[in-house]
PDB file of C-alpha atoms and ligand atoms in Angstrom:
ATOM      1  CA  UNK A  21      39.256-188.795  98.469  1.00 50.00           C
ATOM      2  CA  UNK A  22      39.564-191.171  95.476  1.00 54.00           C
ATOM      3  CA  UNK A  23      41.134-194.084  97.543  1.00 69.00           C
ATOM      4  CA  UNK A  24      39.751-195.943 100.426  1.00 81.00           C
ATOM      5  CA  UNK A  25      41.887-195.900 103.426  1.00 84.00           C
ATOM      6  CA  UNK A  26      41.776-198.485 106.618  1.00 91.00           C
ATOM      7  CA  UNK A  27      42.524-197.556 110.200  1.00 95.00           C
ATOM      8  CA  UNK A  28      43.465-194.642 111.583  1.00 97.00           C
ATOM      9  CA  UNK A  29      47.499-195.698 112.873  1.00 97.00           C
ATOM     10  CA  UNK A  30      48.634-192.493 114.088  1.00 96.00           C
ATOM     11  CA  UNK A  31      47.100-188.845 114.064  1.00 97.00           C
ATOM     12  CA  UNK A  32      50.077-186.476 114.458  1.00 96.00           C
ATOM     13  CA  UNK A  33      50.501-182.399 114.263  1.00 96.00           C
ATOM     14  CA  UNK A  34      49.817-181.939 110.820  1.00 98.00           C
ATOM     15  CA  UNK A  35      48.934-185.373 109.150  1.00 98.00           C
ATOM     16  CA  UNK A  36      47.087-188.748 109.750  1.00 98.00           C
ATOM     17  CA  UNK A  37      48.234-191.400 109.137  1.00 98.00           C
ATOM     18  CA  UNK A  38      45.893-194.418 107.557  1.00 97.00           C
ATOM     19  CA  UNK A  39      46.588-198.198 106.691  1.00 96.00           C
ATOM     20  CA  UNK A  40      46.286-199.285 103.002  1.00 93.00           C
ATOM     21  CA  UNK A  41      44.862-202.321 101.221  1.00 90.00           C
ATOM     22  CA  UNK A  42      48.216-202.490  99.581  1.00 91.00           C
ATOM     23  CA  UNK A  43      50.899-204.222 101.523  1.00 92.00           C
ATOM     24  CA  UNK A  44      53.734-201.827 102.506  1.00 96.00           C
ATOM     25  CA  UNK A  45      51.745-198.769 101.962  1.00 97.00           C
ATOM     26  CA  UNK A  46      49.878-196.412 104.127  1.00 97.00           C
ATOM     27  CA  UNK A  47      48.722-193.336 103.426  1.00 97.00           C
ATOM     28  CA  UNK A  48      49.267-189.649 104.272  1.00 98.00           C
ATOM     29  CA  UNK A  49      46.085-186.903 105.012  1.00 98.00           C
ATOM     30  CA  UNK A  50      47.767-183.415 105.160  1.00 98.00           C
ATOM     31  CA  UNK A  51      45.537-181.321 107.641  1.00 98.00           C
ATOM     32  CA  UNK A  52      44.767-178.240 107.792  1.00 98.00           C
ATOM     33  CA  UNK A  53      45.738-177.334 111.187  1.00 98.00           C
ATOM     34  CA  UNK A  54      48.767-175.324 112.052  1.00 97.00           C
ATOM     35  CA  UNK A  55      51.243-175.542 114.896  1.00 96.00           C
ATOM     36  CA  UNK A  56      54.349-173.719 116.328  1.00 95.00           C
ATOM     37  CA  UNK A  57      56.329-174.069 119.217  1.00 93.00           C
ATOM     38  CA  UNK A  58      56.039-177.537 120.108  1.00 89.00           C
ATOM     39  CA  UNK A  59      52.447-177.196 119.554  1.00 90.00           C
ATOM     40  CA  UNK A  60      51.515-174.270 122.339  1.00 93.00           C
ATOM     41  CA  UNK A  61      50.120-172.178 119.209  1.00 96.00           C
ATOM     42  CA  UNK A  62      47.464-173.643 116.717  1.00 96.00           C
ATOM     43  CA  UNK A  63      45.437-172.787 114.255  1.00 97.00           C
ATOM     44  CA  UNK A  64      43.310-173.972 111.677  1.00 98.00           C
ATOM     45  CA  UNK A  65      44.389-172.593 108.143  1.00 98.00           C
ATOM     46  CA  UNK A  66      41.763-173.417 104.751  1.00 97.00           C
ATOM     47  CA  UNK A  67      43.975-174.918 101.999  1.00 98.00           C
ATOM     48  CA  UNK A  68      47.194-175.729 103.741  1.00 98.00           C
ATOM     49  CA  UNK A  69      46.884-179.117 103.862  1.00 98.00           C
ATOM     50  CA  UNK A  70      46.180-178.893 100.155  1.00 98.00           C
ATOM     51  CA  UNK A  71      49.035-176.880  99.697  1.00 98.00           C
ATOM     52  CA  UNK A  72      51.358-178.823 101.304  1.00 98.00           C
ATOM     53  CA  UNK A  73      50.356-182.519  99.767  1.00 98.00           C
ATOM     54  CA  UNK A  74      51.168-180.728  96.694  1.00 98.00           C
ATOM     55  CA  UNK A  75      54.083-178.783  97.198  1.00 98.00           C
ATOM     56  CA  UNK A  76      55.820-181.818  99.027  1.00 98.00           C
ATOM     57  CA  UNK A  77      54.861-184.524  96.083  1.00 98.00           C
ATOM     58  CA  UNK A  78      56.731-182.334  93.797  1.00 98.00           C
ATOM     59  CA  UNK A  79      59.214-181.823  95.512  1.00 98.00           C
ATOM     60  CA  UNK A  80      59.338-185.492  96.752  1.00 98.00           C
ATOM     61  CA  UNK A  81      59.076-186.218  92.498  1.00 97.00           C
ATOM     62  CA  UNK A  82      61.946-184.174  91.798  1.00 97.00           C
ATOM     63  CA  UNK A  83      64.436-185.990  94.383  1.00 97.00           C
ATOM     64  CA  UNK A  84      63.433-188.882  92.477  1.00 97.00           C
ATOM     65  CA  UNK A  85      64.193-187.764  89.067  1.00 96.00           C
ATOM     66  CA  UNK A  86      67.863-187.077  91.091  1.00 97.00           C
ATOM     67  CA  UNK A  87      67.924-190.361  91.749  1.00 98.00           C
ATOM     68  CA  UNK A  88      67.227-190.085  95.887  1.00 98.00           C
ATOM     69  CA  UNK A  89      65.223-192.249  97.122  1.00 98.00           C
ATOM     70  CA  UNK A  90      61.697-191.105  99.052  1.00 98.00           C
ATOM     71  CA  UNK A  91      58.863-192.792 100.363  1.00 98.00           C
ATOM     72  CA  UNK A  92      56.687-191.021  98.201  1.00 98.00           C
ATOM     73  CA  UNK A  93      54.150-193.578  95.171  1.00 98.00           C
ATOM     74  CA  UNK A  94      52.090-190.738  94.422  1.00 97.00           C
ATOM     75  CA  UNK A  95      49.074-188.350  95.620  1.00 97.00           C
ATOM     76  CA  UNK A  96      45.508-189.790  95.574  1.00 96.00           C
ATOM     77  CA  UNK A  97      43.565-186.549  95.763  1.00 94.00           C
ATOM     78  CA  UNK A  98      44.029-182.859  96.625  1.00 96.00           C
ATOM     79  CA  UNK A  99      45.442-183.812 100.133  1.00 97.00           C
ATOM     80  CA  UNK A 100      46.023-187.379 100.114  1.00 97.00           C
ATOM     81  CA  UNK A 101      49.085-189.011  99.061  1.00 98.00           C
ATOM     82  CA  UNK A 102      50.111-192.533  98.760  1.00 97.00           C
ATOM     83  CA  UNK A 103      53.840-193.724 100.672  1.00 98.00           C
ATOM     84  CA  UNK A 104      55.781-196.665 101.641  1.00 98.00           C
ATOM     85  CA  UNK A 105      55.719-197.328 105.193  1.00 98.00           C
ATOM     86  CA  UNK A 106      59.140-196.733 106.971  1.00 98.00           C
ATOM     87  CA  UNK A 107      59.986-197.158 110.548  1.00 98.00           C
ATOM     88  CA  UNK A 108      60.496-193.907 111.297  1.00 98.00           C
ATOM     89  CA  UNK A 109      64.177-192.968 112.473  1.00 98.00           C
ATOM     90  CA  UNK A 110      63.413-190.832 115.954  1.00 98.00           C
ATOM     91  CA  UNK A 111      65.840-188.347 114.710  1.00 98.00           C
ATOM     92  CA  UNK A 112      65.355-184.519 112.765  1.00 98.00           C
ATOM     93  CA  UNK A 113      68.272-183.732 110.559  1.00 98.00           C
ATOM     94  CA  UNK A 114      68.283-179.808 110.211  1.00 98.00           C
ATOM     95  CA  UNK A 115      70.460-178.511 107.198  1.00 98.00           C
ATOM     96  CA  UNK A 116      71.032-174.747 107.644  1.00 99.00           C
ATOM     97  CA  UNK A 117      72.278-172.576 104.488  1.00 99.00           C
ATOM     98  CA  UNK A 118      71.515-169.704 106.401  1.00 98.00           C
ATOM     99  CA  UNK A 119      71.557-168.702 110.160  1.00 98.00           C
ATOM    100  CA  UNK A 120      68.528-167.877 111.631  1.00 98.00           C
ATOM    101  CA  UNK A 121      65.715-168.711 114.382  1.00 97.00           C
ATOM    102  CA  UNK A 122      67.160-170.869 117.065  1.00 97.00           C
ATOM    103  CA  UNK A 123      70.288-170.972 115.752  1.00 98.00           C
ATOM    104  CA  UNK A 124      70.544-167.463 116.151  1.00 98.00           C
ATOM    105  CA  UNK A 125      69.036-167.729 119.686  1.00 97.00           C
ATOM    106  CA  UNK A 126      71.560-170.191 121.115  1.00 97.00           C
ATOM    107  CA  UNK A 127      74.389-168.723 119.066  1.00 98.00           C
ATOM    108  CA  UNK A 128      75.893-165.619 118.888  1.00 98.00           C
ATOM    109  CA  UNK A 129      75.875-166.046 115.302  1.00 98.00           C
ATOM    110  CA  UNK A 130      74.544-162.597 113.200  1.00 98.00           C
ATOM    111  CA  UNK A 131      71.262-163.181 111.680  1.00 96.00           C
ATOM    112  CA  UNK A 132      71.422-164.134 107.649  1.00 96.00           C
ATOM    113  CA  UNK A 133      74.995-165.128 107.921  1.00 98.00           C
ATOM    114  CA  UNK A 134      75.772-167.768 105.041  1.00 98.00           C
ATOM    115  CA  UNK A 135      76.692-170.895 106.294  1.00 98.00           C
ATOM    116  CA  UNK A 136      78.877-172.976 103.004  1.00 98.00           C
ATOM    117  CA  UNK A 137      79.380-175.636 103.770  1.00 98.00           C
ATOM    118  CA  UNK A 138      75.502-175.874 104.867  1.00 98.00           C
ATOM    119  CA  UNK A 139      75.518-176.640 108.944  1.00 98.00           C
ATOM    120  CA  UNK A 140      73.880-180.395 109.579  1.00 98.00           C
ATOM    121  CA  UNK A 141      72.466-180.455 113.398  1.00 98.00           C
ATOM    122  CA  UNK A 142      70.806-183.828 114.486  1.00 98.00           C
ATOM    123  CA  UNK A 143      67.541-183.221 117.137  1.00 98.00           C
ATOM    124  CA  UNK A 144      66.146-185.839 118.795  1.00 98.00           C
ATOM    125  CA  UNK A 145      62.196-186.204 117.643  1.00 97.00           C
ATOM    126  CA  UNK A 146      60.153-185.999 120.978  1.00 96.00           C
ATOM    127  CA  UNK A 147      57.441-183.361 121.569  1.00 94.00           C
ATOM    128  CA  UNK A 148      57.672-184.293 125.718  1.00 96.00           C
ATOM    129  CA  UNK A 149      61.247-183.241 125.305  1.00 97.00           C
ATOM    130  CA  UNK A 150      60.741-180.452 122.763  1.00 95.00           C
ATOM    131  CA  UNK A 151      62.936-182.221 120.244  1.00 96.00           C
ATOM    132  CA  UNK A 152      65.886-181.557 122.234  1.00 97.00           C
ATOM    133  CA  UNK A 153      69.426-180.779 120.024  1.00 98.00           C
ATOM    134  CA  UNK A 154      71.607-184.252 119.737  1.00 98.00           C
ATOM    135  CA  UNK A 155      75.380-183.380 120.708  1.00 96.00           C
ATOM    136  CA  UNK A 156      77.918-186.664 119.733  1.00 95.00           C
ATOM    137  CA  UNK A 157      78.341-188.096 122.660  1.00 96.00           C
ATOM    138  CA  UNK A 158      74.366-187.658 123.623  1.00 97.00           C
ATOM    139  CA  UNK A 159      74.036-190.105 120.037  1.00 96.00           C
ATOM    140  CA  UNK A 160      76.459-192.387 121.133  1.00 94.00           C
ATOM    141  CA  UNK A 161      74.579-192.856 124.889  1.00 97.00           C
ATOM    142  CA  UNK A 162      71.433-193.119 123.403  1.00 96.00           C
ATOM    143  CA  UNK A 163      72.364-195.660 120.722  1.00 94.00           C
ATOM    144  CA  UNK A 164      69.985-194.296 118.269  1.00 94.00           C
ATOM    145  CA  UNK A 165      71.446-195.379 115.299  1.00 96.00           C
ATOM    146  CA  UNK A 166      74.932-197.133 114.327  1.00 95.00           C
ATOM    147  CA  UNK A 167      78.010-194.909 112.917  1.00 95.00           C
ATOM    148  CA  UNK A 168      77.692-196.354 109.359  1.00 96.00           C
ATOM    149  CA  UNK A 169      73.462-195.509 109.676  1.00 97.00           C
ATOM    150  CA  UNK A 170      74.374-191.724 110.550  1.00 97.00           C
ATOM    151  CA  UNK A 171      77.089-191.552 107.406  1.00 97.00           C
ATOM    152  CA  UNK A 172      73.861-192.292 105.487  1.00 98.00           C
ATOM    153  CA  UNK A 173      71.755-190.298 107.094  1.00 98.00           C
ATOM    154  CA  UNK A 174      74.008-187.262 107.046  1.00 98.00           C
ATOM    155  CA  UNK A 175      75.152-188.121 103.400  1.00 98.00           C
ATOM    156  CA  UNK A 176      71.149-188.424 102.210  1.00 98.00           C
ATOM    157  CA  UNK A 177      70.731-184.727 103.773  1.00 98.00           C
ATOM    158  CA  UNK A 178      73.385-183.358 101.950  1.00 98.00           C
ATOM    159  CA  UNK A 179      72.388-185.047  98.702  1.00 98.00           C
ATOM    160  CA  UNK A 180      68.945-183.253  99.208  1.00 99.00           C
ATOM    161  CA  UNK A 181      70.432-179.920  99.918  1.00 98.00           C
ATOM    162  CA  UNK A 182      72.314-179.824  96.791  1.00 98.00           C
ATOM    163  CA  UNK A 183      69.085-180.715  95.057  1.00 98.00           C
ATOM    164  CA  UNK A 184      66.866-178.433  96.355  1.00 98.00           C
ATOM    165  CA  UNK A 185      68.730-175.323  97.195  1.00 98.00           C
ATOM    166  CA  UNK A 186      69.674-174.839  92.934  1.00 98.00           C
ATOM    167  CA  UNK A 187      65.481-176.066  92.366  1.00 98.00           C
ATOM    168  CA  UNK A 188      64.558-173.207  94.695  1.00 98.00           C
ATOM    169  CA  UNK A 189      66.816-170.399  93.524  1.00 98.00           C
ATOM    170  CA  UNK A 190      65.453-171.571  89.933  1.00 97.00           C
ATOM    171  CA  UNK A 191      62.146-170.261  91.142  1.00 97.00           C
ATOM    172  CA  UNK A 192      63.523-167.357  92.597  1.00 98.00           C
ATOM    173  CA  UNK A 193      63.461-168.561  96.355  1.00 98.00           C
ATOM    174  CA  UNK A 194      66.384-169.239  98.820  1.00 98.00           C
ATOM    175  CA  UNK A 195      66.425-172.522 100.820  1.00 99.00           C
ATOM    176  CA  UNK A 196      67.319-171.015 104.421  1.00 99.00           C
ATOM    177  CA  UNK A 197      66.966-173.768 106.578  1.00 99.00           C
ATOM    178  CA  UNK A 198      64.907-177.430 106.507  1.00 99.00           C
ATOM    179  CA  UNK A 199      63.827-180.794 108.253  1.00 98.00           C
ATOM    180  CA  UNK A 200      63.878-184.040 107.224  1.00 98.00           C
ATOM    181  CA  UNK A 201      62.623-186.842 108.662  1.00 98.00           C
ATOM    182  CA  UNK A 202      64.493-190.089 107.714  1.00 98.00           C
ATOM    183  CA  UNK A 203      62.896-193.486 107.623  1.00 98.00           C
ATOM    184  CA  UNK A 204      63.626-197.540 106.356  1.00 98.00           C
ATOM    185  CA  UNK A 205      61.253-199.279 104.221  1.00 98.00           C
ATOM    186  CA  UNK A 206      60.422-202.938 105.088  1.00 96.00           C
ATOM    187  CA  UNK A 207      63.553-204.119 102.366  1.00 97.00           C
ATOM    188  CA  UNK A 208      65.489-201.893 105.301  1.00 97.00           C
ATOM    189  CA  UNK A 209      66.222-199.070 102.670  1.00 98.00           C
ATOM    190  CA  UNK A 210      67.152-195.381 104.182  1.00 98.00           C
ATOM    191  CA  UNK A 211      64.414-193.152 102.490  1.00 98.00           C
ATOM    192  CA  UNK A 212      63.184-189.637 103.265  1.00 98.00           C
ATOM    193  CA  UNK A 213      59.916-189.673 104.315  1.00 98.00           C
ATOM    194  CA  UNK A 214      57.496-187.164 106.177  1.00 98.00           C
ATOM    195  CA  UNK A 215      56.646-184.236 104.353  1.00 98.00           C
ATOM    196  CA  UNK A 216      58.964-181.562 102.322  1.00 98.00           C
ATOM    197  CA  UNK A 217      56.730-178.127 102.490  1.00 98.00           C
ATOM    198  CA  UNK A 218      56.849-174.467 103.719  1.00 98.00           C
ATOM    199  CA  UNK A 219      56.104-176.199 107.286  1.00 98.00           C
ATOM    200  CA  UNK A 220      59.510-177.880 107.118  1.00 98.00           C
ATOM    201  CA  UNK A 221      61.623-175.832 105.025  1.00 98.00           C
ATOM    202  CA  UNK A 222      62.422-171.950 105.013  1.00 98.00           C
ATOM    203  CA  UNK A 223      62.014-170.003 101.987  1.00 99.00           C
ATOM    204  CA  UNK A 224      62.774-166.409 101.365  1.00 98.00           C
ATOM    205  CA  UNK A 225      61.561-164.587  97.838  1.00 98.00           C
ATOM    206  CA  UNK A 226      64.214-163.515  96.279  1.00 98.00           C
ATOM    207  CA  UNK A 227      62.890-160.870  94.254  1.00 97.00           C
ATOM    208  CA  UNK A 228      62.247-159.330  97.758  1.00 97.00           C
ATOM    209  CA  UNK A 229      64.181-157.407 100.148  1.00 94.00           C
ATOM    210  CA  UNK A 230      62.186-156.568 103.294  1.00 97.00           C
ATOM    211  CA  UNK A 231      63.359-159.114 105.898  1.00 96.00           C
ATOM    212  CA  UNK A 232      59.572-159.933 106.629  1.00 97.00           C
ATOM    213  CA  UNK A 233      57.613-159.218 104.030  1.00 98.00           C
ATOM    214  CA  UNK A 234      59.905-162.026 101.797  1.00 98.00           C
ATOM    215  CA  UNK A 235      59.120-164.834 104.207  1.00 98.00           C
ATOM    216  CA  UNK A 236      57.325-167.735 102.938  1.00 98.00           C
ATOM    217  CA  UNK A 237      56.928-169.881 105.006  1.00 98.00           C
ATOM    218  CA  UNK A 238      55.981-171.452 108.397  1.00 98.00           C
ATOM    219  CA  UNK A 239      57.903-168.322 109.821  1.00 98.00           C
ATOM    220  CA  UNK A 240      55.124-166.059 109.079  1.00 98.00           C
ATOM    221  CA  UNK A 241      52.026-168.196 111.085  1.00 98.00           C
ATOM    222  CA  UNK A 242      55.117-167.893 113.975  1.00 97.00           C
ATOM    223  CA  UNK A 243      55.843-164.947 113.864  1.00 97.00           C
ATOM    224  CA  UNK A 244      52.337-163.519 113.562  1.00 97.00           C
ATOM    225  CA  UNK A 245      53.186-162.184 109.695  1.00 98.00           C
ATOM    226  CA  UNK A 246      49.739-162.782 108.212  1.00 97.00           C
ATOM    227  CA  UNK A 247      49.360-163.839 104.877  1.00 98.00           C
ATOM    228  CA  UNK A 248      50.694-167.349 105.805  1.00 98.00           C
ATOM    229  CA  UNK A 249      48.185-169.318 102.960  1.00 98.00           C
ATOM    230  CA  UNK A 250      49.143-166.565 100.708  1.00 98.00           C
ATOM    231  CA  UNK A 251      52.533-167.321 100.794  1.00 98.00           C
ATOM    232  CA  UNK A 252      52.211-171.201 100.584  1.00 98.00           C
ATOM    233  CA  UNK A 253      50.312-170.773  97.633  1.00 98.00           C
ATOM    234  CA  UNK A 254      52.989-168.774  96.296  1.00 98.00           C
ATOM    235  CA  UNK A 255      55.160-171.503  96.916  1.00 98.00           C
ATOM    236  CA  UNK A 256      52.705-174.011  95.462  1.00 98.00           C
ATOM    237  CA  UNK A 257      52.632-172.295  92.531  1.00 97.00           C
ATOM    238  CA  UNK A 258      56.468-171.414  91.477  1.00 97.00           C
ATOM    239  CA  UNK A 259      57.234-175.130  92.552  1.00 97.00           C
ATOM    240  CA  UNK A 260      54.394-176.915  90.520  1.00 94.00           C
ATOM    241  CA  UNK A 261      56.185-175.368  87.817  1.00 89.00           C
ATOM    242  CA  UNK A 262      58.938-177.881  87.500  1.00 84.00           C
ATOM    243  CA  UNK A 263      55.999-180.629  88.176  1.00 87.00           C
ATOM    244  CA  UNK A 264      52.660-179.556  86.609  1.00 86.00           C
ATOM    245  CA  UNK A 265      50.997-182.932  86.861  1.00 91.00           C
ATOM    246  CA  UNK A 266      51.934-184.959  90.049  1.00 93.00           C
ATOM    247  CA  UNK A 267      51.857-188.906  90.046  1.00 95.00           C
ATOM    248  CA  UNK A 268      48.378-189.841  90.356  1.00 94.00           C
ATOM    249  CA  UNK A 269      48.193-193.286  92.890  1.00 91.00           C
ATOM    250  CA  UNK A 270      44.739-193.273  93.909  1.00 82.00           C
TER     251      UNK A 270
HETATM  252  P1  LIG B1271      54.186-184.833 114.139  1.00 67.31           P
HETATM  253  O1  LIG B1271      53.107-184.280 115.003  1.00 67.31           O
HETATM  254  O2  LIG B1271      55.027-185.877 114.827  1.00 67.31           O
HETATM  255  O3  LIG B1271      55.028-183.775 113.448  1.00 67.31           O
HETATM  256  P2  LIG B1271      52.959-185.248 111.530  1.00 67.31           P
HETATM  257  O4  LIG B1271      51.554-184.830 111.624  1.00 67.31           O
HETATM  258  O5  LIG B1271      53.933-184.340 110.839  1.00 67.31           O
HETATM  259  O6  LIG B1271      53.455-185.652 112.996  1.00 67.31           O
HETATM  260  O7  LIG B1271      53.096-186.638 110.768  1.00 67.31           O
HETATM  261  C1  LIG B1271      52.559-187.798 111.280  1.00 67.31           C
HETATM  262  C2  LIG B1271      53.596-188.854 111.597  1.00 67.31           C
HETATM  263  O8  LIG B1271      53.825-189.637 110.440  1.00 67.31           O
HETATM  264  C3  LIG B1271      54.985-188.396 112.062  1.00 67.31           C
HETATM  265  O9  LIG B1271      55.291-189.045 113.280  1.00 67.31           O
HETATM  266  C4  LIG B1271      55.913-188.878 110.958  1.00 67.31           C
HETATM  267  O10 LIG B1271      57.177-189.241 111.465  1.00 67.31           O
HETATM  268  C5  LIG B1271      55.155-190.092 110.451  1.00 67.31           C
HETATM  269  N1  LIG B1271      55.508-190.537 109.096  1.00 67.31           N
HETATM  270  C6  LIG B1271      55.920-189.782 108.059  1.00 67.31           C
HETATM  271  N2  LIG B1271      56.137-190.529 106.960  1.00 67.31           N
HETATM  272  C7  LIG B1271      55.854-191.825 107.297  1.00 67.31           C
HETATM  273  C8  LIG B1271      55.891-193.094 106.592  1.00 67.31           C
HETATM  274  N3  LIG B1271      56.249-193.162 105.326  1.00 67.31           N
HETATM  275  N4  LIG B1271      55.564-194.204 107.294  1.00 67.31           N
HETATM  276  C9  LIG B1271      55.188-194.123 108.585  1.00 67.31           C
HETATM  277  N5  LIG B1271      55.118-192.972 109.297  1.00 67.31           N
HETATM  278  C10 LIG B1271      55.453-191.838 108.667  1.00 67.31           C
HETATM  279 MG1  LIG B1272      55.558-183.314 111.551  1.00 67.31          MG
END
């Protein structure tokens, strides 16, 4: 750690969260634990939270280089990184290029069908509730968020799929499915913000045809797999590629 941090404000799944001497800012400790199914399984894994503070500032650096904006300043040591403080928006956008886990569970869809355009689901974020799926109408009840905030929302998501999916393929991994976690900045700016890692996305090798063994991502710690650090540090290391030398904030 190479940047002193104030209070503790909120200790979640897989990150604290700390105030920061600098107005606006907190930041972001990636842990190491690991968690699936609304938290019932856990597990403490060396290196992921290294893993994914760097795989997520890269990626977070290359949606800014595309011009959308994030939350992320820049990492302050191997699994600390610096971020503007957003209100978190209570909702989980879910962009799907691919169908599979609960998708396939609630749908009869087939397993690996391609979904163009991609398939943008809204859940509502609350771990008492299991993040429960959003229909329409259950938006417009709960009065969330206005029609013109869930254009941008929606819009932002798209924007990031059509960054990311072409990024990943580059490296010779398909984007299946990810979360995003929306948020708006104190000038009341829409920004992505949370984390953008093999926790939150799902990657499949390319290069590999065996419908386990080219999983890469959170999949594998839920599935029982194995080799989950292994393949984040795959990840880590075809993505840091395209980003060799994050933003240094501390
Ligand atoms: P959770 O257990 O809810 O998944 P995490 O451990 O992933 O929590 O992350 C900690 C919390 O930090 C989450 O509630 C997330 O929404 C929140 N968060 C992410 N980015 C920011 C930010 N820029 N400002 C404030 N809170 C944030
Ligand atoms: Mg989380």
């Amino acid at each position: 750690m190479t940047i002193s941090h104030g209070d503790l404000l909120y200790e979640g799944k897989a990150k604290r969260i700390f105030a920061c001497e600098r107005d606006g800012q907190v930041l972001v400790e990636f842990k190491n634990d690991a968690t699936a199914f609304n938290a019932q399984k856990k597990a403490q894994l060396d290196e992921k939270g290294r893993l994914n503070c760097r795989i997520s500032s890269c990626l977070f650096e290359l949606l800014e280089r595309e011009g959308i904006p994030t939350h992320y300043l820049g990492m302050a040591g191997d699994t600390w990184m610096v971020v503007q403080h957003v209100e978190v928006i209570p909702i989980e956008v879910v962009l799907r290029n691919i169908a599979t886990g609960s998708l396939c569970r609630e749908t009869p869809l087939p397993q690996g069908t391609t979904l163009d355009p991609a398939l943008l689901d809204l859940y509502y974020k609350d771990d008492a509730l299991g993040d429960p799926l959003l229909t329409d109408s259950r938006l417009a009840l709960l009065d969330l968020i206005s029609g013109e905030m869930r254009q941008g929302i929606e819009a932002l998501a798209r924007r990031v799929n059509a960054v990311l999916s072409p990024f990943f393929r580059a490296q010779a991994l398909q984007l299946v499915d990810f979360k995003l976690e929306l948020g708006l900045n104190a000038a009341g700016e829409l920004l992505v913000a949370d984390e953008i890692s093999p926790d939150t996305c799902r990657l499949w090798d390319l290069a590999c045809t065996d419908s386990e063994a080219r999983i890469l991502d959170k999949d594998r710690f839920r599935k029982d797999l194995g080799g989950v650090i292994e393949a984040y540090g795959e990840v880590c290391k075809r993505v840091q590629g395209a980003c060799p030398t994050p933003r240094n904030c501390s």
